[in-house]
XYZ file of C-alpha atoms in Angstrom:
399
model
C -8.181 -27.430 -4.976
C -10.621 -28.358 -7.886
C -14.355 -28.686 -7.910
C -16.577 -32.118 -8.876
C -18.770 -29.963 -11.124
C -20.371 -26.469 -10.987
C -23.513 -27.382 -9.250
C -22.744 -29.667 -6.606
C -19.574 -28.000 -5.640
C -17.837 -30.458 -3.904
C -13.866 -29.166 -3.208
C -10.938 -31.778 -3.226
C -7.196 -31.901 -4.293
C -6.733 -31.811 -7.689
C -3.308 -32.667 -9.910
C -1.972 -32.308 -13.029
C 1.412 -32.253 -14.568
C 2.633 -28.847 -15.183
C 5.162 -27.254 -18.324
C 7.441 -25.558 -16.589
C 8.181 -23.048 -19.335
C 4.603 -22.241 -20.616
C 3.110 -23.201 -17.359
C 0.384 -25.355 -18.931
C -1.167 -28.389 -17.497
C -0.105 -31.461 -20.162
C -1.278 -34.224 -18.134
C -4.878 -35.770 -16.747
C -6.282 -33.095 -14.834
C -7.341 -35.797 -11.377
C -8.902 -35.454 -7.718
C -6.071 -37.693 -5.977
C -7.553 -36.791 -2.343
C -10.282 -35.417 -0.499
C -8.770 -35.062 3.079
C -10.368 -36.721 6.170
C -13.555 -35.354 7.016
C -17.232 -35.602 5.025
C -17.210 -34.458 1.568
C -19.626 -31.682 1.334
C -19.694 -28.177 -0.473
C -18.416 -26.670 3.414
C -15.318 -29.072 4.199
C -13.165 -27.535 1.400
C -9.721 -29.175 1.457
C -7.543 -26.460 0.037
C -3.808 -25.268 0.064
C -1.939 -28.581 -0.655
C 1.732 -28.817 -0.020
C 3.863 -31.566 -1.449
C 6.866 -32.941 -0.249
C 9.288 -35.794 -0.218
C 10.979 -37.482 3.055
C 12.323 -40.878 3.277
C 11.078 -42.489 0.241
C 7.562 -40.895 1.029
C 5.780 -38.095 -0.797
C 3.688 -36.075 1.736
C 0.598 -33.975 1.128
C -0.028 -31.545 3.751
C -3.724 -29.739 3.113
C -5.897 -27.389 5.086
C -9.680 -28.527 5.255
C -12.957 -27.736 7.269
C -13.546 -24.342 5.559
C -11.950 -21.167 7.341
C -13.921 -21.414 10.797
C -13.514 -22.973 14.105
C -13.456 -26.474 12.225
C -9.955 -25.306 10.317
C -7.658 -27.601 10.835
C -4.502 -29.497 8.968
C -4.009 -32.956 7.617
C -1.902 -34.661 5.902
C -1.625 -37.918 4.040
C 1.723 -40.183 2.089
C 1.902 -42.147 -0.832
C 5.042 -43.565 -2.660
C 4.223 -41.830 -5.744
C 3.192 -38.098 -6.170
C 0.438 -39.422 -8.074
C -0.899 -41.452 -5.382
C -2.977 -43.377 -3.864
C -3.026 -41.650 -0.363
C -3.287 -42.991 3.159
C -4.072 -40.580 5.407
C -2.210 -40.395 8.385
C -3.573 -41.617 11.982
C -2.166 -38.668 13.599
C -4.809 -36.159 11.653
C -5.627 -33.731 12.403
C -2.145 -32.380 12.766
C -3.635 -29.595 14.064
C -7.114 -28.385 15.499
C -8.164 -26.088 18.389
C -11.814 -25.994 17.520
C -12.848 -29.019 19.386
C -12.424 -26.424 22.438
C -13.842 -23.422 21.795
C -13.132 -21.801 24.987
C -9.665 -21.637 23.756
C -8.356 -18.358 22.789
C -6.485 -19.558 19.506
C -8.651 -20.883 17.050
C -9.014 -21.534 13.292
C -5.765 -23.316 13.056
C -4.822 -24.648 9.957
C -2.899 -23.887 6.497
C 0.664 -25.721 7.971
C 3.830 -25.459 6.167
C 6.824 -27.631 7.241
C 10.337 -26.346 7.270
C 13.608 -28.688 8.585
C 16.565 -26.991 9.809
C 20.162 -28.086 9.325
C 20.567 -29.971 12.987
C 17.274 -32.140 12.055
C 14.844 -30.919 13.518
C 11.309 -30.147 12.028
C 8.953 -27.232 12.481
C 5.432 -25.969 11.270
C 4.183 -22.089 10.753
C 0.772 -22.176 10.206
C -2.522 -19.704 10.638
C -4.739 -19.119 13.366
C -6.792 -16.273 15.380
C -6.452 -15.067 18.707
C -9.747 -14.152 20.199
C -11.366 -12.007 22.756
C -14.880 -13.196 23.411
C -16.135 -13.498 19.866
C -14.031 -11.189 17.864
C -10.691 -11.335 16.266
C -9.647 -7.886 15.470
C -6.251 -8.829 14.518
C -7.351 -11.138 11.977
C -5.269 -14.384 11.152
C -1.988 -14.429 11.954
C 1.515 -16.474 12.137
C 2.123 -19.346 14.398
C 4.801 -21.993 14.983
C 5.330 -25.247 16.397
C 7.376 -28.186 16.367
C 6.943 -31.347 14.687
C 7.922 -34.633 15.599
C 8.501 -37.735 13.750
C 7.390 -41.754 14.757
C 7.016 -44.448 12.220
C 7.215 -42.055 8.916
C 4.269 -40.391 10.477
C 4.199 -36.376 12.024
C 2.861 -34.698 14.676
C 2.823 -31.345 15.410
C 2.685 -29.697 18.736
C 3.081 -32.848 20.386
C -0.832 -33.404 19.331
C -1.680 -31.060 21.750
C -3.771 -28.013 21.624
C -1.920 -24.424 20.643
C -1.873 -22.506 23.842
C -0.376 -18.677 24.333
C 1.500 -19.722 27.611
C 3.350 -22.327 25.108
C 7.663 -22.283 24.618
C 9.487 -23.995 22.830
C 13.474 -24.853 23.179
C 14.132 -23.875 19.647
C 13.459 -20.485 18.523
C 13.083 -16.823 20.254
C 10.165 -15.982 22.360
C 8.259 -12.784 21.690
C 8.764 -10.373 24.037
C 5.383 -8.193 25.481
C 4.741 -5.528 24.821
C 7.155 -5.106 22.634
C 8.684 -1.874 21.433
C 6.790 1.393 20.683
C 7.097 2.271 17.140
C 7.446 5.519 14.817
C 7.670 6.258 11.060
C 8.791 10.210 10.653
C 8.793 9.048 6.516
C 12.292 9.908 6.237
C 13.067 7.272 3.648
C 12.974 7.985 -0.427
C 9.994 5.170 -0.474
C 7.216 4.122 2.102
C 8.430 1.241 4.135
C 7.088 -2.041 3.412
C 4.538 -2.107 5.910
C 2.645 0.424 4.170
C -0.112 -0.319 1.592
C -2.960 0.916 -0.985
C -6.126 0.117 -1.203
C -6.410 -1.567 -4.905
C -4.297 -0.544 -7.559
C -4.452 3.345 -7.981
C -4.367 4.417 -11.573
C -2.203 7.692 -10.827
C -0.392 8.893 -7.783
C -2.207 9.472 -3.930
C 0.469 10.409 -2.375
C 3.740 11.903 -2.265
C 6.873 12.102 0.406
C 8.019 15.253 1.406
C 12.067 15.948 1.771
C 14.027 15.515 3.794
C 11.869 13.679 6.374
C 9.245 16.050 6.551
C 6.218 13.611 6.116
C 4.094 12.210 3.933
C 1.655 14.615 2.047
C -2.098 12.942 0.358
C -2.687 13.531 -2.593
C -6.846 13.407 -2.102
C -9.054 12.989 -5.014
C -13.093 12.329 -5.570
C -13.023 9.012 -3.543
C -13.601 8.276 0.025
C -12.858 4.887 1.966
C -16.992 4.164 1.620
C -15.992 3.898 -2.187
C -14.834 0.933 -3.950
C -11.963 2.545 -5.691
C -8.583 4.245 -5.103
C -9.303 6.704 -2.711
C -5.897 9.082 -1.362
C -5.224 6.583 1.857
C -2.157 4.353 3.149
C -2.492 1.456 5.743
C -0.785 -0.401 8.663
C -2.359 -3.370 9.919
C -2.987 -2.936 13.188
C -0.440 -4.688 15.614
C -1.803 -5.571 19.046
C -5.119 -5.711 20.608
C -3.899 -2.901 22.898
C -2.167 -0.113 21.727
C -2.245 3.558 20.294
C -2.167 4.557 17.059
C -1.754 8.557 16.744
C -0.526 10.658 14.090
C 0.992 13.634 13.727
C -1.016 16.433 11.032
C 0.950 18.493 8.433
C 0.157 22.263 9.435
C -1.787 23.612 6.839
C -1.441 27.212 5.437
C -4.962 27.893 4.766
C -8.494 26.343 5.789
C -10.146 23.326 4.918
C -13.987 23.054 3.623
C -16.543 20.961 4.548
C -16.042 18.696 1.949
C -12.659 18.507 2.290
C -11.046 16.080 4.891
C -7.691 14.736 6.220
C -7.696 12.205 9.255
C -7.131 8.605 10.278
C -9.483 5.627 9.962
C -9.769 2.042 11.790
C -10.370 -0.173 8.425
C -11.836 -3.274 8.011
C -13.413 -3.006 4.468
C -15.118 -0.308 2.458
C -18.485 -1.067 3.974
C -17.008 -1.410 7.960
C -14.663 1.650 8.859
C -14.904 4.321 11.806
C -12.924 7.474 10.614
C -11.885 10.329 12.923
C -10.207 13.576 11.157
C -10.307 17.268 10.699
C -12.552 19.192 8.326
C -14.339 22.311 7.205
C -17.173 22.806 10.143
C -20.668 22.257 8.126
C -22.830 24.841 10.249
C -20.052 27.294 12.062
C -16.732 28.797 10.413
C -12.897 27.575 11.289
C -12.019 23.948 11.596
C -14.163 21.170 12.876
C -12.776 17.994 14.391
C -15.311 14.826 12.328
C -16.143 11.295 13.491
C -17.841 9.150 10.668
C -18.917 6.000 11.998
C -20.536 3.246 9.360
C -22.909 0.865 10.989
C -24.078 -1.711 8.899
C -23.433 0.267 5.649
C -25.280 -1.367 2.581
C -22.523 0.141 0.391
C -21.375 3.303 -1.215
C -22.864 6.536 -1.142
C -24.535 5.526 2.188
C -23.911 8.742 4.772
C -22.053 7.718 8.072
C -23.481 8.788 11.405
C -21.141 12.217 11.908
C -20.411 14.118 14.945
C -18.495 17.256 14.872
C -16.509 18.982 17.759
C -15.127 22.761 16.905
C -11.786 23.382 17.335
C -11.751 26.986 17.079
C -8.822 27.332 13.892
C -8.554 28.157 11.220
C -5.468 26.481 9.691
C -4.093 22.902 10.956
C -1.314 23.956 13.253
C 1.912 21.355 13.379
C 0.763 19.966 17.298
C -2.581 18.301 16.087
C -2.822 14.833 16.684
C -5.162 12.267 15.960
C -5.172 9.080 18.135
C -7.065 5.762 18.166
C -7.071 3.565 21.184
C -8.064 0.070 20.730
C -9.084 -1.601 23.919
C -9.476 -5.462 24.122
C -13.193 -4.424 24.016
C -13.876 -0.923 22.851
C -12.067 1.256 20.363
C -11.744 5.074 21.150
C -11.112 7.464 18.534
C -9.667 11.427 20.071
C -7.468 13.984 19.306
C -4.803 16.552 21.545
C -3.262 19.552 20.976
C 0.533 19.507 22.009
C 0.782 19.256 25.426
C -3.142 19.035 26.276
C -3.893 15.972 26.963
C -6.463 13.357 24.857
C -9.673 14.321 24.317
C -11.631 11.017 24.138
C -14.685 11.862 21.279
C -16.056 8.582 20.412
C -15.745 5.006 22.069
C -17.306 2.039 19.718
C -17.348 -1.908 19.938
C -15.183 -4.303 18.174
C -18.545 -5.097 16.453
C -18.737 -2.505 14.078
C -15.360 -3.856 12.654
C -16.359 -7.280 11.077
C -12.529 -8.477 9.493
C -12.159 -11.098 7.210
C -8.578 -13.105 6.614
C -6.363 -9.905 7.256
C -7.797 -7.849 10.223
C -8.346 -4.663 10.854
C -5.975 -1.266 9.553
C -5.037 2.035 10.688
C -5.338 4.445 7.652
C -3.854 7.857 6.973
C -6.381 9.200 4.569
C -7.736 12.944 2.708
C -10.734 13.343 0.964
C -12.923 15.476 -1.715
C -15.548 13.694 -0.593
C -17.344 13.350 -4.519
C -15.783 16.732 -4.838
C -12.536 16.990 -6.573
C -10.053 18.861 -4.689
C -9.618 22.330 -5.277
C -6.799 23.339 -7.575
C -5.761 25.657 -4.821
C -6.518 24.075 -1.617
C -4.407 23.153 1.019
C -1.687 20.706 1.134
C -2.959 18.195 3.685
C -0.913 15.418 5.566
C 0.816 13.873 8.365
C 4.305 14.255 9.483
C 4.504 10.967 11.694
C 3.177 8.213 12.874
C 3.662 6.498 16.435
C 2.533 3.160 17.657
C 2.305 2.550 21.542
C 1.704 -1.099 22.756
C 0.506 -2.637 25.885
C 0.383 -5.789 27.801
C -2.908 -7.421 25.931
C -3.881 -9.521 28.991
C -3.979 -12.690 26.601
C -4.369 -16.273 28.359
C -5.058 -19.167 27.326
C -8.550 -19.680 27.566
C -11.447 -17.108 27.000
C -13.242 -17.576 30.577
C -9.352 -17.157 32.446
C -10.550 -20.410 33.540
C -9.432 -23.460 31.628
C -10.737 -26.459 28.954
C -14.339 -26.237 27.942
């Protein structure tokens, strides 16, 4: 997409003709389209896809910014360069006329056709409970039809959960439980950094033995590289525990291992294991950020004793997230949960990619000591449960 000018900011399709060796645009630089709705500096018609079917060229875009009016549209031409009609079955997709619905912000389509003929659409959209969308965006599907050179996905109807189509597995919920015991020579793919870290956080133990942090200066408040790796978080309603790496001697107060649920560095509630601050031994720590205005703001803390002195190989760290609530707790092999902290969805504003589980350790503005402990986890497990999702918010039905 391409701006009018830098003060107005009005978004549209833009076009030029591209090198394909250097890569450099050697043609007039053009708006050829500004989708369907009013132009304005909020409507932003973005992610254009362009494609030929019978003796058409297609331009599939996403407009009405990145809210409830996201939506998809899509216009023809006989030349790539235009001029575009827009087609009368736009928009291809859009849930937010309804927004009791529980699947909104649809939009950002891509069209696929399979060998037997028939066409289909992945696109992006949110599930919601009430007004939050922990889970972030996420991956849909639906068909597409064809009338008069003209599509139509979804049959024009609204995207419900309860949908299935004739073509294509169903998910099955809830599905599996899942564990990572880091036996492989790399992290899977599932696992990320935050940023680019300019040496190594982390290394893998042998043999399957777990993953071991490599914790430096930083802390998940900071807008760096801190010693953490991320999962996004699967399901609505599920448990995320892990599994600590005994330790062989104590841990200060500065110095902290434990798990976090992440939104961004200014939105994360962090449960873990630390030095106590007033009383000797091991403390188990809840950091909670609430409304942070950035780095080197303190969290509201809590700490519970647990008595130790070293990390012994049965600590576990959970987080339970609710449809409404989050709970953050920890058990001792066979003792069962203890339940420390319950918060609201609230206090985990996501953008586009939702929230993560971390596995982090800290020096807290501290480097860690040359001599301190080796500090990790030696699994991770991921239980899920039915998430109670319908099609509407109320349980009810259309707006």
């Amino acid at each position: 997409m391409g701006l009018n000018n830098g003060f107005d900011r009005l978004w549209g399709i833009s076009q030029c003709q591209v090198d394909l060796e250097s890569g450099a645009c050697v043609g007039p630089y053009r708006s050829i389209w500004n989708g369907t709705l009013p132009v304005t500096n909020k409507t932003r018609p973005e992610g254009p896809k362009l494609f030929y079917r019978d003796k058409y060229y297609y331009l599939l875009i996403a407009e009405g910014g990145t809210g409830a009016t996201h939506r998809a549209s899509i216009a023809r031409s006989k030349s790539p360069e235009g001029p575009w009609d827009s087609s009368p079955t736009n928009p291809l997709i859009f849930n937010g006329a309804d927004t009791n619905l529980v699947v909104g912000n649809t939009g950002h389509a891509t069209f696929a056709d399979t060998p037997d003929g028939k066409w289909f659409a992945t696109f992006l959209a949110r599930r919601y409970v009430d007004k939050w969308s922990v889970l972030g965006r996420e991956t849909f599907f639906a068909p597409v039809s064809w009338k008069d050179g003209w599509p139509t996905m979804n049959n024009g109807d609204y995207v419900l959960l309860s949908q299935s189509y004739d073509y294509g597995p169903n998910a099955t919920y809830p599905p599996k439980s899942y564990e990572d015991c880091f036996e492989d020579s790399e992290l899977r793919a599932s696992w990320y950094q935050l940023r680019s870290p300019y040496s190594k956080t982390y290394r893998l133990k042998s043999k399957g033995k777990g993953v071991v942090l490599l914790p430096n200066v930083y802390t998940l408040s900071d807008r760096d590289t801190p010693s953490a790796i991320l999962r996004k978080q699967q399901s609505v309603n599920m448990t995320f525990s892990a599994t600590l790496l005994p330790t062989k001697k104590g841990l200060g107060p500065y110095q902290s291992v434990g798990l976090s649920a992440y939104s961004s560095e200014l939105a994360h509630q962090d449960l873990g294991v630390r030095g106590c601050a007033h009383s000797t031994g091991l403390c188990i720590f809840v950091d909670i950020t609430t409304n942070s205005p950035g780095p080197g703001s303190p969290p509201e803390t809590e700490e519970f004793s647990l008595k130790l002195a070293r990390i012994p190989s049965n600590l576990q760290l959970h987080i339970r997230s609710e449809p409404r609530q989050y709970k953050l707790g920890y058990s001792i092999g066979k003792q069962g949960t203890k339940w420390v902290k319950t918060f609201s969805p609230s206090l985990l504003p996501v953008g586009f990619d939702g929230v993560m589980f971390g596995l982090f350790a800290s020096g807290n503005s501290f480097p860690w000591p040359h001599d301190g402990p080796e500090v990790g986890f030696s699994k991770i497990r991921e239980e899920y449960y039915d998430e109670g999702f319908g099609d509407y918010k109320d349980g009810k039905g259309g707006a």
